Amino acid sequence: GPKRSETTYAFRSLIDSGSRPAFGSDWPVAPATPLEGIYAAVTRRTLDDKHPDGWVAEQKISVEEALRAYTIDAAYAGFSEKSLGSLEPGKDADFVIWNAPPLSAYARVEQTWIGGRRYFDRDEDAKARLAAASERTRFGFFRLNSSCARKRSARETASARGDDACTANHLSMTSGFAF
């Protein structure tokens, strides 16, 4: 009942008790993209907007705590904190670079790096798309394409398209964030 529902997604209580919640985006019990998951944990607003101040508002956590749950704490939960979860010498350098803080209204991914290699750069990708579109148009053929729909590994898919929706869907695999 209502009393029991107050303990659902009790992130603040978990963190305050010394627990390390691990967030992920690979199971359909919560928002599918990490940015939506972070927003939900920070604001606790419901999709129907019945709780504009947040559902069980005392369980809200900070953006930093939510990012930590998606990165180092998720790596810790998977026994991978020595190689993943933060940007440190000797660890896999998987990260995204944003143009603004991730939850700001105009945030977008500028670059995606996996294993220390840049897989997506918004500026370079835009130039390449323009050149390819110009070439296809010259021959009277233009096709819209969704890189995310192609069969690729999750890491390739995360960086191939590079937009917020595609990259964010696999953000739980990244090791850190840069602002």
mmCIF file of C-alpha atoms in Angstrom:
data_model
loop_
_atom_site.group_PDB
_atom_site.id
_atom_site.type_symbol
_atom_site.label_atom_id
_atom_site.label_comp_id
_atom_site.label_asym_id
_atom_site.label_seq_id
_atom_site.Cartn_x
_atom_site.Cartn_y
_atom_site.Cartn_z
ATOM 1 C CA GLY A 1 0.000 0.000 0.000
ATOM 2 C CA PRO A 2 0.953 3.673 0.272
ATOM 3 C CA LYS A 3 3.238 3.144 3.290
ATOM 4 C CA ARG A 4 5.199 0.437 1.482
ATOM 5 C CA SER A 5 5.539 2.505 -1.696
ATOM 6 C CA GLU A 6 7.518 5.112 0.264
ATOM 7 C CA THR A 7 10.465 2.714 0.388
ATOM 8 C CA THR A 8 10.583 2.150 -3.384
ATOM 9 C CA TYR A 9 13.698 3.618 -5.026
ATOM 10 C CA ALA A 10 14.861 4.899 -1.640
ATOM 11 C CA PHE A 11 18.144 6.228 -3.016
ATOM 12 C CA ARG A 12 18.702 8.924 -0.374
ATOM 13 C CA SER A 13 18.199 6.441 2.451
ATOM 14 C CA LEU A 14 20.532 3.941 0.787
ATOM 15 C CA ILE A 15 23.301 6.509 0.272
ATOM 16 C CA ASP A 16 22.898 7.947 3.763
ATOM 17 C CA SER A 17 23.267 4.441 5.215
ATOM 18 C CA GLY A 18 26.612 3.976 3.428
ATOM 19 C CA SER A 19 25.306 1.866 0.553
ATOM 20 C CA ARG A 20 26.546 2.352 -3.015
ATOM 21 C CA PRO A 21 23.537 2.152 -5.362
ATOM 22 C CA ALA A 22 24.455 0.967 -8.852
ATOM 23 C CA PHE A 23 22.404 2.360 -11.702
ATOM 24 C CA GLY A 24 22.202 0.913 -15.195
ATOM 25 C CA SER A 25 20.211 1.258 -18.376
ATOM 26 C CA ASP A 26 19.950 -2.354 -19.442
ATOM 27 C CA TRP A 27 16.691 -3.390 -17.786
ATOM 28 C CA PRO A 28 13.218 -1.977 -18.489
ATOM 29 C CA VAL A 29 12.183 -1.302 -14.884
ATOM 30 C CA ALA A 30 13.270 2.335 -15.060
ATOM 31 C CA PRO A 31 13.951 4.892 -17.791
ATOM 32 C CA ALA A 32 15.908 3.355 -20.660
ATOM 33 C CA THR A 33 18.474 6.112 -21.003
ATOM 34 C CA PRO A 34 20.863 7.125 -18.236
ATOM 35 C CA LEU A 35 19.994 10.806 -18.605
ATOM 36 C CA GLU A 36 16.345 10.009 -17.922
ATOM 37 C CA GLY A 37 17.408 7.823 -15.001
ATOM 38 C CA ILE A 38 19.534 10.619 -13.560
ATOM 39 C CA TYR A 39 16.675 13.082 -14.004
ATOM 40 C CA ALA A 40 14.272 10.681 -12.275
ATOM 41 C CA ALA A 41 16.638 10.094 -9.335
ATOM 42 C CA VAL A 42 17.344 13.817 -8.916
ATOM 43 C CA THR A 43 13.819 15.222 -9.365
ATOM 44 C CA ARG A 44 11.698 12.138 -8.526
ATOM 45 C CA ARG A 45 9.050 13.578 -10.830
ATOM 46 C CA THR A 46 6.642 11.103 -12.365
ATOM 47 C CA LEU A 47 5.812 10.919 -16.072
ATOM 48 C CA ASP A 48 2.166 11.772 -15.362
ATOM 49 C CA ASP A 49 3.351 14.905 -13.482
ATOM 50 C CA LYS A 50 1.119 14.050 -10.509
ATOM 51 C CA HIS A 51 4.070 14.756 -8.218
ATOM 52 C CA PRO A 52 5.624 18.038 -9.448
ATOM 53 C CA ASP A 53 7.763 18.345 -6.290
ATOM 54 C CA GLY A 54 8.862 14.727 -6.576
ATOM 55 C CA TRP A 55 7.339 11.402 -5.563
ATOM 56 C CA VAL A 56 8.605 10.678 -2.043
ATOM 57 C CA ALA A 57 10.676 13.842 -2.408
ATOM 58 C CA GLU A 58 12.877 13.101 0.636
ATOM 59 C CA GLN A 59 14.544 10.362 -1.450
ATOM 60 C CA LYS A 60 15.958 12.782 -4.058
ATOM 61 C CA ILE A 61 19.711 12.606 -4.664
ATOM 62 C CA SER A 62 22.134 15.034 -6.294
ATOM 63 C CA VAL A 63 23.280 14.897 -9.922
ATOM 64 C CA GLU A 64 26.766 13.987 -8.683
ATOM 65 C CA GLU A 65 25.393 11.070 -6.645
ATOM 66 C CA ALA A 66 23.376 9.824 -9.632
ATOM 67 C CA LEU A 67 26.407 10.079 -11.964
ATOM 68 C CA ARG A 68 28.435 8.174 -9.402
ATOM 69 C CA ALA A 69 25.763 5.436 -9.323
ATOM 70 C CA TYR A 70 26.033 5.068 -13.112
ATOM 71 C CA THR A 71 29.849 5.051 -13.181
ATOM 72 C CA ILE A 72 32.150 4.063 -10.301
ATOM 73 C CA ASP A 73 29.417 2.487 -8.171
ATOM 74 C CA ALA A 74 28.108 0.446 -11.122
ATOM 75 C CA ALA A 75 31.692 -0.710 -11.779
ATOM 76 C CA TYR A 76 32.042 -1.579 -8.083
ATOM 77 C CA ALA A 77 28.846 -3.649 -8.201
ATOM 78 C CA GLY A 78 30.281 -5.545 -11.165
ATOM 79 C CA PHE A 79 33.662 -6.101 -9.483
ATOM 80 C CA SER A 80 35.266 -3.927 -12.197
ATOM 81 C CA GLU A 81 36.220 -0.801 -10.258
ATOM 82 C CA LYS A 82 39.932 -1.409 -10.903
ATOM 83 C CA SER A 83 39.472 -1.019 -14.659
ATOM 84 C CA LEU A 84 36.193 0.931 -15.069
ATOM 85 C CA GLY A 85 34.089 3.584 -13.431
ATOM 86 C CA SER A 86 36.386 6.602 -13.239
ATOM 87 C CA LEU A 87 38.985 8.401 -15.316
ATOM 88 C CA GLU A 88 42.320 7.367 -13.842
ATOM 89 C CA PRO A 89 45.679 6.228 -15.234
ATOM 90 C CA GLY A 90 45.540 2.543 -16.116
ATOM 91 C CA LYS A 91 41.745 2.349 -16.422
ATOM 92 C CA ASP A 92 39.757 2.024 -19.630
ATOM 93 C CA ALA A 93 39.145 5.540 -20.914
ATOM 94 C CA ASP A 94 35.474 5.313 -21.829
ATOM 95 C CA PHE A 95 33.723 8.670 -21.511
ATOM 96 C CA VAL A 96 31.595 11.300 -23.171
ATOM 97 C CA ILE A 97 32.210 15.027 -23.357
ATOM 98 C CA TRP A 98 29.173 17.269 -23.075
ATOM 99 C CA ASN A 99 28.704 20.859 -24.207
ATOM 100 C CA ALA A 100 26.906 21.593 -20.909
ATOM 101 C CA PRO A 101 25.991 19.778 -17.696
ATOM 102 C CA PRO A 102 24.071 16.620 -18.734
ATOM 103 C CA LEU A 103 20.719 17.636 -17.286
ATOM 104 C CA SER A 104 20.688 21.161 -18.688
ATOM 105 C CA ALA A 105 18.126 21.953 -21.365
ATOM 106 C CA TYR A 106 20.665 22.199 -24.191
ATOM 107 C CA ALA A 107 23.029 19.398 -23.243
ATOM 108 C CA ARG A 108 24.313 17.277 -26.080
ATOM 109 C CA VAL A 109 27.167 14.883 -26.558
ATOM 110 C CA GLU A 110 30.134 16.502 -28.301
ATOM 111 C CA GLN A 111 32.519 13.533 -28.249
ATOM 112 C CA THR A 112 32.443 9.843 -27.322
ATOM 113 C CA TRP A 113 35.677 8.063 -26.343
ATOM 114 C CA ILE A 114 35.961 4.304 -25.848
ATOM 115 C CA GLY A 115 39.166 2.606 -24.763
ATOM 116 C CA GLY A 116 41.020 5.893 -25.138
ATOM 117 C CA ARG A 117 39.970 6.219 -28.802
ATOM 118 C CA ARG A 118 37.614 8.896 -30.096
ATOM 119 C CA TYR A 119 34.648 7.252 -31.827
ATOM 120 C CA PHE A 120 32.461 10.298 -32.284
ATOM 121 C CA ASP A 121 33.124 14.001 -32.689
ATOM 122 C CA ARG A 122 30.068 16.140 -33.404
ATOM 123 C CA ASP A 123 32.036 18.658 -35.503
ATOM 124 C CA GLU A 124 33.801 16.025 -37.621
ATOM 125 C CA ASP A 125 30.626 13.945 -37.955
ATOM 126 C CA ALA A 126 28.624 16.965 -39.131
ATOM 127 C CA LYS A 127 31.217 17.734 -41.828
ATOM 128 C CA ALA A 128 31.253 14.100 -42.980
ATOM 129 C CA ARG A 129 27.436 13.923 -43.118
ATOM 130 C CA LEU A 130 27.283 17.149 -45.116
ATOM 131 C CA ALA A 131 29.897 15.893 -47.584
ATOM 132 C CA ALA A 132 28.146 12.519 -47.953
ATOM 133 C CA ALA A 133 24.737 14.158 -48.409
ATOM 134 C CA SER A 134 26.189 16.502 -51.012
ATOM 135 C CA GLU A 135 27.700 13.554 -52.903
ATOM 136 C CA ARG A 136 24.468 11.502 -52.772
ATOM 137 C CA THR A 137 22.386 14.505 -53.809
ATOM 138 C CA ARG A 138 24.645 15.066 -56.807
ATOM 139 C CA PHE A 139 23.590 11.633 -58.066
ATOM 140 C CA GLY A 140 19.928 12.222 -57.211
ATOM 141 C CA PHE A 141 19.949 9.791 -54.282
ATOM 142 C CA PHE A 142 19.543 10.671 -50.641
ATOM 143 C CA ARG A 143 18.704 8.217 -47.897
ATOM 144 C CA LEU A 144 18.161 8.872 -44.204
ATOM 145 C CA ASN A 145 19.985 6.325 -42.143
ATOM 146 C CA SER A 146 19.852 5.301 -38.486
ATOM 147 C CA SER A 147 23.193 3.980 -37.285
ATOM 148 C CA CYS A 148 21.554 2.780 -34.076
ATOM 149 C CA ALA A 149 19.290 0.423 -36.004
ATOM 150 C CA ARG A 150 22.165 -1.410 -37.646
ATOM 151 C CA LYS A 151 23.563 -4.517 -36.011
ATOM 152 C CA ARG A 152 26.694 -3.423 -34.208
ATOM 153 C CA SER A 153 28.292 -4.022 -30.895
ATOM 154 C CA ALA A 154 26.906 -1.880 -28.087
ATOM 155 C CA ARG A 155 30.093 0.169 -27.961
ATOM 156 C CA GLU A 156 30.062 0.862 -31.702
ATOM 157 C CA THR A 157 26.382 1.728 -31.581
ATOM 158 C CA ALA A 158 26.898 4.126 -28.681
ATOM 159 C CA SER A 159 29.417 6.119 -30.628
ATOM 160 C CA ALA A 160 28.304 5.592 -34.218
ATOM 161 C CA ARG A 161 25.428 8.020 -34.216
ATOM 162 C CA GLY A 162 26.642 10.145 -31.343
ATOM 163 C CA ASP A 163 23.413 11.891 -30.597
ATOM 164 C CA ASP A 164 22.125 12.100 -27.056
ATOM 165 C CA ALA A 165 19.488 9.374 -27.469
ATOM 166 C CA CYS A 166 21.778 6.766 -28.975
ATOM 167 C CA THR A 167 24.873 7.505 -26.930
ATOM 168 C CA ALA A 168 22.923 7.891 -23.725
ATOM 169 C CA ASN A 169 21.307 4.477 -24.163
ATOM 170 C CA HIS A 170 24.679 2.900 -23.509
ATOM 171 C CA LEU A 171 26.046 5.415 -21.049
ATOM 172 C CA SER A 172 26.070 2.923 -18.221
ATOM 173 C CA MET A 173 29.079 1.305 -19.901
ATOM 174 C CA THR A 174 31.134 4.496 -19.752
ATOM 175 C CA SER A 175 33.795 5.148 -17.180
ATOM 176 C CA GLY A 176 33.304 8.823 -16.517
ATOM 177 C CA PHE A 177 31.926 12.168 -17.520
ATOM 178 C CA ALA A 178 33.655 15.354 -18.595
ATOM 179 C CA PHE A 179 31.970 18.739 -18.456
#
